[in-house]
Each structure stands twice: as C-alpha cells, then as structure tokens.
C-alpha cells in the first residue's frame, strides 16, 4: 500500500442544515433524540490518500476510472451513515483504508436514512470531500419500512430505524452484490479487511461472525419468551450462541433466497404482541441464526468497549490478538473524548478521528504508529 498525504491539509467545512420534519401525524416518521438540530458546522480534514501497492496491480490493472458497485473482485463493506454517528463512520472508513493491503479494492455501500437531519446527498458530498478517491455508493433507507415493527428498547438509541437497516441489505443493495461485510459505525479496523472478506461460509450458512458460547444466552430474552409453550422450540436442533451483529460477513444470495428479512420481521411482529426481548435489533438475528453461524476468530470483534447499555462504563480488551475494536454499548469514544472523560481504550480510536477541532497535522503521522495498542494487548502480531 502506498500512502500519500495531501499537499495542503485542507479543512473541509460541512454545513449541516436540519430538515423540517413532517407532521406528527405522518405515518412512520419520528424524530430521534440526540441528532443534529438547527445549524451545526461539522468540519473534517481530508484523509491521506491511500493507494494500492504493486502487489495489487494485477487486481486493478484492467480497471478504468469508473469502479462498479457490482465488481465481484472488490471487498464490499456496508455501513450506515447518519448525522448522529457521522464522526464514528468517518473514523471507521479511515481505519479500513489505513490497514487495507489494497485500499483501492474496497467498495463502501453506505445506507442513509431518508429523513435524517443531514440529507443523503449532503452526507454523500461529505464522504467525497473527506475521501476524494474512495469508491462508494449511498443508498436511501426508507424509515417507514420498519418503523411500525420497532418496539421500545433498553436504550433509546437502539430504537433508531437505521439500526435495523442491516435487516434489509438484501433489498437495499444492488442485486448484483452477492456478498458483503456489515460493520457498525462505532468500530475501528486495525488489520487488513481482506482477511475478514476471505471468510468461507461453509455449507448453507448465510452469515459469519465471532461467537461467544460462554455468554448466558438466556438473558437475551424475557421470561415471557422462555415460559411460552412454543417459542423456545425455535432453537430445537441448534446449539445457540450469542454473537454481535455489528460485524458480519453476509452471503446476500442465500439471504435473499431464504427470505431471511421476512423471518426477522416475523419475530419483530411477535415481539410487538408478547414482549420477548429488550435489546433492539439483536434478538431477532439470534432467533433466526444463533447456532447456525460461521464462527469467525474473536479478534474480529473486540466488542463491548462502550460499556453496558445503562452506564457506558470503561472496559478492557479481551485476551488475545485484535483486528477490530468495537465500542458497542452506551459509551462512544468521540463523546467521552470531547467531554474530557475518556476511557483508556478510547485513545486507540483517536488517531483515526478526522474531526477538525482536534486534528494537529504535525502529529498526525506519529499518531498513526499505534504503538499504544501493543502495550494494551498481549498478542499484537497484526501490527
């Protein structure tokens, strides 16, 4: 990989203008607390230009200036893009490019909510300004597709319609996209994303993710679920284990053929009637897939760094090597850093942050050394 820094580290002002929401009587539309309101200036610096090295020439030599979202030779990554988690999404993209062996061979599929305060067009312009050579496409997610299926959750952020966009990737993305890596916006990747992309989904498996079979699986569902005479039988013939849906390798051909979006929606409809879980979009995935997931090495989802869903307390890394850090939970690194109360691991996220107010370009290259990570994990062979 060849790295080029811009000749002038231009600061890119981004004016986010709040949209006027439709009236409360509009079906399927609601305001999500915490999003940008009024006028807000969000400034990002232009990212360094990450180019393919010689080892990537054979993969890109036949490619012209236009890169198709249908190209099966590319690594396809899907993420949501919204005003609330924008800073996290930009940092996540930056981290993927920084560590990719062939960064020009990564294609991003961004899903933006139709009624976000920052319109999909504005968000698209921001991504292009921050990553001028990035290959990406922005899709519009209609919130009314899912709004009437969403139940209240233990944490209000988990009720955002965009949090359920992963359920609809088979419908939203171009039909020619057969396979995708789904990533949450509160992650950073510190390894070559191609390694995750090369995961083989054996047999008829539809998704791959790190599994955590030591976790108490029963706690992800209410007593109403476990006491029901029929519902627990959905796990019959499976040995279900917890997995986190913030990092998944997905076979979209099998997803579409198996009507998995409809299966997830069926459980959401049951939830509206019987209250069988508390945790937003995760439990329906567990109900459909737990026990039939391609197990991926735990290094690809060091999750829980945002603490629990109530206090957002500090967490430490699990033992072993790390390829991806995930601030799932209430606490987000950019919020804690701005509030001057960061957790120790939040400083591992900071070098990827392109938010203008904290960037010191003189220190930027030094920050990208990531030496602190090797001090916090026992095995840092990925560095």
Coordinates of C-alpha atoms in Angstrom, one line a residue:
X1 CA 0.0 0.0 0.0
X2 CA 1.3 3.5 -0.9
X3 CA 0.3 6.4 1.3
X4 CA 0.1 10.0 0.1
X5 CA -0.7 12.9 2.3
X6 CA -2.5 15.9 0.7
X7 CA -0.1 18.8 -0.2
X8 CA -2.4 21.1 1.9
X9 CA -4.3 19.6 4.8
X10 CA -7.4 21.5 3.8
X11 CA -10.1 21.7 6.4
X12 CA -13.4 20.9 4.8
X13 CA -16.3 22.8 6.4
X14 CA -19.6 20.9 6.3
X15 CA -22.8 22.8 6.9
X16 CA -25.5 20.5 8.2
X17 CA -28.9 22.1 7.8
X18 CA -31.6 20.5 9.7
X19 CA -34.6 19.4 7.7
X20 CA -38.1 20.3 8.7
X21 CA -39.7 17.0 9.8
X22 CA -43.1 16.1 8.6
X23 CA -46.0 16.5 11.0
X24 CA -46.5 14.1 13.9
X25 CA -49.5 12.6 12.0
X26 CA -47.2 11.3 9.2
X27 CA -47.1 7.6 9.4
X28 CA -43.7 6.0 10.1
X29 CA -41.8 9.2 10.8
X30 CA -40.4 10.4 14.1
X31 CA -37.6 12.5 15.4
X32 CA -34.7 10.6 17.0
X33 CA -33.4 12.5 20.1
X34 CA -29.7 13.5 20.0
X35 CA -29.5 14.2 16.3
X36 CA -28.3 17.5 14.9
X37 CA -30.9 20.2 15.1
X38 CA -30.8 23.8 13.8
X39 CA -27.5 24.6 12.3
X40 CA -24.2 22.9 13.1
X41 CA -20.8 23.1 11.5
X42 CA -19.1 19.8 11.2
X43 CA -15.5 20.0 9.9
X44 CA -13.3 17.2 8.8
X45 CA -9.9 17.2 7.3
X46 CA -9.2 15.4 4.1
X47 CA -7.9 12.0 4.8
X48 CA -4.5 10.8 3.5
X49 CA -4.7 9.3 0.0
X50 CA -4.3 5.5 0.3
X51 CA -3.3 3.8 -2.9
X52 CA -2.7 0.2 -4.0
X53 CA 0.8 -1.1 -3.9
X54 CA 2.5 -3.1 -6.6
X55 CA 1.1 -6.4 -5.2
X56 CA -2.4 -5.1 -6.1
X57 CA -1.6 -4.2 -9.7
X58 CA -2.9 -7.5 -11.1
X59 CA -6.3 -6.9 -9.5
X60 CA -6.7 -3.3 -10.7
X61 CA -4.8 -3.2 -13.9
X62 CA -7.9 -3.7 -16.1
X63 CA -10.0 -1.2 -14.1
X64 CA -10.8 2.2 -15.6
X65 CA -11.6 5.3 -13.7
X66 CA -15.2 4.1 -13.0
X67 CA -15.5 1.4 -10.3
X68 CA -18.7 -0.6 -10.4
X69 CA -20.6 -1.5 -7.2
X70 CA -21.2 -4.9 -8.9
X71 CA -17.5 -5.8 -9.3
X72 CA -17.1 -9.2 -7.5
X73 CA -13.3 -8.8 -7.3
X74 CA -13.7 -5.9 -4.8
X75 CA -14.1 -6.1 -1.0
X76 CA -17.7 -4.9 -0.3
X77 CA -18.3 -3.2 3.0
X78 CA -21.8 -2.0 4.1
X79 CA -22.3 0.7 6.8
X80 CA -25.0 3.1 7.9
X81 CA -24.4 6.8 7.6
X82 CA -26.2 9.4 9.6
X83 CA -25.7 12.7 11.4
X84 CA -25.6 11.2 14.9
X85 CA -22.8 8.7 14.3
X86 CA -21.2 10.5 11.4
X87 CA -17.9 11.1 13.2
X88 CA -17.7 7.4 14.1
X89 CA -18.4 6.3 10.5
X90 CA -15.7 8.6 9.1
X91 CA -13.2 7.2 11.6
X92 CA -14.2 3.6 10.7
X93 CA -13.7 4.2 7.0
X94 CA -10.4 5.8 7.7
X95 CA -9.2 2.8 9.7
X96 CA -10.3 0.3 7.0
X97 CA -8.3 2.2 4.3
X98 CA -5.3 2.7 6.6
X99 CA -4.8 -1.0 7.1
X100 CA -6.0 -2.5 3.9
X101 CA -3.4 -4.1 1.7
X102 CA -5.2 -2.9 -1.4
X103 CA -7.3 0.1 -0.3
X104 CA -8.5 0.9 -3.8
X105 CA -10.1 -2.5 -4.0
X106 CA -12.5 -1.7 -1.1
X107 CA -16.0 -0.6 -2.1
X108 CA -18.3 1.0 0.5
X109 CA -22.1 0.8 0.5
X110 CA -23.5 3.5 2.7
X111 CA -27.1 3.3 3.9
X112 CA -28.5 6.7 4.8
X113 CA -32.0 7.4 6.4
X114 CA -34.4 9.2 4.2
X115 CA -35.4 11.7 6.9
X116 CA -32.0 12.2 8.6
X117 CA -31.3 15.9 9.5
X118 CA -28.4 15.7 7.1
X119 CA -29.8 14.5 3.8
X120 CA -28.2 11.5 1.9
X121 CA -27.0 14.0 -0.7
X122 CA -25.2 16.1 1.9
X123 CA -23.7 13.1 3.5
X124 CA -22.5 11.8 0.2
X125 CA -20.8 15.1 -0.5
X126 CA -19.1 15.0 2.9
X127 CA -17.7 11.5 2.2
X128 CA -16.4 12.5 -1.2
X129 CA -14.7 15.6 0.3
X130 CA -13.1 13.7 3.1
X131 CA -12.1 10.7 0.9
X132 CA -11.7 12.0 -2.7
X133 CA -10.6 8.7 -4.2
X134 CA -13.0 6.4 -2.3
X135 CA -15.2 4.0 -4.2
X136 CA -18.7 4.2 -2.7
X137 CA -22.4 4.4 -3.2
X138 CA -25.1 5.9 -0.9
X139 CA -28.5 4.2 -0.7
X140 CA -31.6 5.7 0.8
X141 CA -33.3 3.7 3.6
X142 CA -37.0 4.4 4.0
X143 CA -37.6 4.5 7.7
X144 CA -41.3 3.7 7.3
X145 CA -40.2 0.3 6.0
X146 CA -39.5 -0.7 9.6
X147 CA -40.8 2.0 11.9
X148 CA -44.1 0.2 12.8
X149 CA -42.2 -3.0 13.7
X150 CA -39.9 -1.4 16.2
X151 CA -40.5 -1.9 19.9
X152 CA -39.2 0.1 22.8
X153 CA -35.7 -0.9 23.9
X154 CA -33.5 -0.7 27.0
X155 CA -31.6 2.2 25.3
X156 CA -33.3 4.7 23.1
X157 CA -30.5 4.8 20.6
X158 CA -31.4 1.1 19.8
X159 CA -34.8 2.2 18.6
X160 CA -33.4 4.2 15.6
X161 CA -34.9 2.9 12.4
X162 CA -31.4 3.0 10.8
X163 CA -30.3 0.5 13.4
X164 CA -32.5 -2.0 11.6
X165 CA -31.1 -1.3 8.1
X166 CA -28.9 -4.4 8.3
X167 CA -32.1 -6.5 8.1
X168 CA -32.8 -5.1 4.7
X169 CA -29.3 -5.2 3.0
X170 CA -30.6 -7.9 0.6
X171 CA -33.2 -5.4 -0.6
X172 CA -31.4 -2.1 -0.4
X173 CA -28.1 -3.0 -2.1
X174 CA -27.8 -3.6 -5.8
X175 CA -29.0 -7.1 -6.7
X176 CA -25.6 -7.8 -8.2
X177 CA -23.9 -7.5 -4.8
X178 CA -23.7 -11.1 -3.7
X179 CA -21.6 -10.8 -0.6
X180 CA -20.9 -8.0 1.9
X181 CA -19.2 -7.3 5.2
X182 CA -21.5 -5.3 7.5
X183 CA -19.8 -3.0 10.0
X184 CA -21.3 -0.8 12.7
X185 CA -20.2 2.8 12.9
X186 CA -18.5 2.6 16.3
X187 CA -15.6 0.4 15.2
X188 CA -12.1 0.7 14.0
X189 CA -10.3 -1.9 12.0
X190 CA -6.6 -2.4 12.7
X191 CA -5.9 -5.3 10.3
X192 CA -6.3 -6.0 6.6
X193 CA -10.1 -6.1 5.9
X194 CA -9.3 -8.6 3.1
X195 CA -8.6 -11.3 5.7
X196 CA -12.2 -10.9 7.0
X197 CA -13.6 -10.8 3.5
X198 CA -11.9 -14.2 2.7
X199 CA -14.0 -15.9 5.4
X200 CA -15.6 -19.1 3.9
X201 CA -19.3 -19.6 4.8
X202 CA -19.5 -23.4 4.8
X203 CA -22.5 -25.4 3.8
X204 CA -25.6 -23.4 3.6
X205 CA -24.6 -20.8 6.2
X206 CA -25.8 -17.3 5.5
X207 CA -23.7 -15.2 7.9
X208 CA -20.4 -15.4 9.7
X209 CA -19.5 -13.7 12.9
X210 CA -17.5 -14.2 16.1
X211 CA -19.5 -16.4 18.5
X212 CA -19.4 -16.2 22.3
X213 CA -20.7 -19.5 23.6
X214 CA -19.7 -18.8 27.2
X215 CA -22.2 -16.0 27.4
X216 CA -25.5 -16.6 29.2
X217 CA -27.8 -16.9 26.2
X218 CA -31.0 -16.9 28.2
X219 CA -30.6 -13.3 29.3
X220 CA -31.2 -12.0 25.8
X221 CA -34.8 -13.0 26.0
X222 CA -37.5 -12.3 28.6
X223 CA -39.2 -14.7 30.9
X224 CA -42.3 -14.4 28.7
X225 CA -40.3 -16.0 25.9
X226 CA -38.8 -18.9 27.9
X227 CA -42.2 -19.6 29.6
X228 CA -44.1 -19.7 26.4
X229 CA -45.0 -23.3 25.4
X230 CA -43.9 -22.9 21.8
X231 CA -41.4 -20.1 21.3
X232 CA -38.2 -21.7 22.9
X233 CA -38.7 -24.6 20.4
X234 CA -37.4 -22.3 17.7
X235 CA -33.9 -23.3 18.8
X236 CA -34.7 -27.0 18.5
X237 CA -31.8 -28.8 16.8
X238 CA -29.4 -26.0 17.3
X239 CA -26.9 -25.1 20.0
X240 CA -27.4 -21.3 20.0
X241 CA -24.5 -19.0 21.0
X242 CA -24.5 -15.2 21.3
X243 CA -23.0 -13.2 18.5
X244 CA -22.8 -9.5 17.9
X245 CA -24.4 -8.2 14.8
X246 CA -22.1 -5.2 14.5
X247 CA -19.6 -7.3 12.5
X248 CA -20.9 -9.8 10.0
X249 CA -19.9 -11.5 6.7
X250 CA -23.1 -12.0 4.8
X251 CA -24.0 -14.1 1.7
X252 CA -26.7 -12.0 0.2
X253 CA -27.6 -14.6 -2.4
X254 CA -28.6 -17.1 0.3
X255 CA -30.1 -14.3 2.3
X256 CA -32.5 -13.4 -0.5
X257 CA -33.2 -17.0 -1.5
X258 CA -34.0 -17.9 2.1
X259 CA -36.3 -14.9 2.7
X260 CA -34.4 -14.0 5.9
X261 CA -35.6 -10.5 6.0
X262 CA -39.2 -11.8 6.3
X263 CA -38.1 -14.3 9.0
X264 CA -36.6 -11.5 11.1
X265 CA -39.7 -9.4 10.6
X266 CA -41.9 -12.2 11.8
X267 CA -40.1 -12.2 15.1
X268 CA -40.4 -8.5 15.4
X269 CA -44.2 -8.8 14.9
X270 CA -44.3 -11.4 17.7
X271 CA -42.3 -9.0 19.9
X272 CA -44.9 -6.3 19.4
X273 CA -47.5 -8.7 20.9
X274 CA -45.6 -10.6 23.6
X275 CA -42.5 -8.6 24.6
X276 CA -40.0 -11.4 24.3
X277 CA -36.8 -9.3 24.3
X278 CA -35.4 -5.9 25.3
X279 CA -32.4 -5.3 23.1
X280 CA -33.5 -3.8 19.8
X281 CA -32.3 -5.3 16.6
X282 CA -30.1 -8.1 18.0
X283 CA -32.6 -10.7 19.4
X284 CA -34.4 -11.3 16.0
X285 CA -31.0 -12.2 14.5
X286 CA -30.3 -14.5 17.4
X287 CA -33.7 -16.2 16.9
X288 CA -33.1 -16.8 13.3
X289 CA -29.3 -17.5 13.1
X290 CA -27.9 -18.5 16.5
X291 CA -26.5 -22.0 16.3
X292 CA -26.0 -21.8 12.5
X293 CA -23.4 -19.1 12.2
X294 CA -19.9 -19.5 10.6
X295 CA -17.6 -18.9 13.6
X296 CA -15.0 -16.2 12.9
X297 CA -12.0 -15.5 15.1
X298 CA -12.8 -13.3 18.1
X299 CA -10.1 -10.9 17.1
X300 CA -12.5 -9.5 14.5
X301 CA -14.9 -8.2 17.1
X302 CA -13.5 -7.0 20.4
X303 CA -16.9 -5.6 21.3
X304 CA -18.3 -4.1 24.5
X305 CA -15.8 -1.3 24.7
X306 CA -18.7 1.2 25.1
X307 CA -19.6 -0.5 28.4
X308 CA -23.2 -1.6 29.2
X309 CA -26.4 -0.1 27.8
X310 CA -27.0 1.9 31.0
X311 CA -23.8 3.4 32.4
X312 CA -21.4 3.1 29.5
X313 CA -18.5 2.2 31.9
X314 CA -14.9 1.6 30.8
X315 CA -13.9 -1.9 29.6
X316 CA -10.6 -3.5 28.9
X317 CA -9.6 -5.6 25.9
X318 CA -10.2 -9.4 26.0
X319 CA -7.1 -11.5 25.9
X320 CA -5.6 -12.4 22.6
X321 CA -4.9 -10.6 19.2
X322 CA -7.0 -7.7 18.0
X323 CA -8.1 -7.0 14.4
X324 CA -11.2 -4.9 15.1
X325 CA -12.2 -2.8 18.2
X326 CA -15.9 -2.2 18.7
X327 CA -17.4 0.4 21.1
X328 CA -20.8 -1.3 21.4
X329 CA -22.7 -0.2 24.4
X330 CA -23.7 3.3 25.6
X331 CA -20.3 5.0 25.7
X332 CA -18.8 6.2 22.4
X333 CA -15.2 7.3 22.2
X334 CA -15.8 10.6 20.4
X335 CA -18.3 11.7 23.1
X336 CA -16.1 10.7 26.0
X337 CA -13.0 12.3 24.5
X338 CA -14.9 15.6 23.9
X339 CA -16.2 15.5 27.5
X340 CA -12.6 15.1 28.8
X341 CA -13.5 11.8 30.5
X342 CA -12.1 9.2 28.1
X343 CA -11.6 5.6 28.9
X344 CA -8.1 4.3 28.3
X345 CA -9.1 2.4 25.1
X346 CA -10.7 5.5 23.6
X347 CA -7.3 6.8 22.8
X348 CA -6.9 3.9 20.3
X349 CA -9.8 5.3 18.4
X350 CA -8.5 8.9 18.4
X351 CA -5.8 8.5 15.7
X352 CA -8.4 7.7 13.1
X353 CA -10.6 10.7 14.0
X354 CA -10.7 13.3 11.2
X355 CA -12.9 15.7 13.1
X356 CA -11.2 19.1 12.5
X357 CA -11.3 20.5 16.0
X358 CA -8.8 18.0 17.4
X359 CA -6.5 17.4 14.4
X360 CA -2.9 18.5 14.7
X361 CA -1.5 17.7 11.3
X362 CA 2.1 17.9 12.7
X363 CA 1.2 15.0 14.9
X364 CA -0.9 13.0 12.5
X365 CA 1.7 10.7 11.1
X366 CA 3.1 10.0 14.6
X367 CA -0.4 9.1 15.8
X368 CA -0.7 6.5 13.1
X369 CA 2.0 4.5 14.7
X370 CA -0.5 2.8 17.1
X371 CA 2.3 1.7 19.5
X372 CA -0.1 2.1 22.4
X373 CA -2.2 -0.8 21.2
X374 CA 0.7 -3.2 21.5
X375 CA 1.0 -2.2 25.1
X376 CA -2.6 -3.0 25.9
X377 CA -2.9 -6.4 24.3
X378 CA -0.8 -9.5 25.0
X379 CA -0.6 -10.6 21.3
X380 CA -0.2 -7.8 18.8
X381 CA 1.0 -9.8 15.8
X382 CA -1.3 -7.9 13.5
X383 CA 0.8 -4.7 13.8

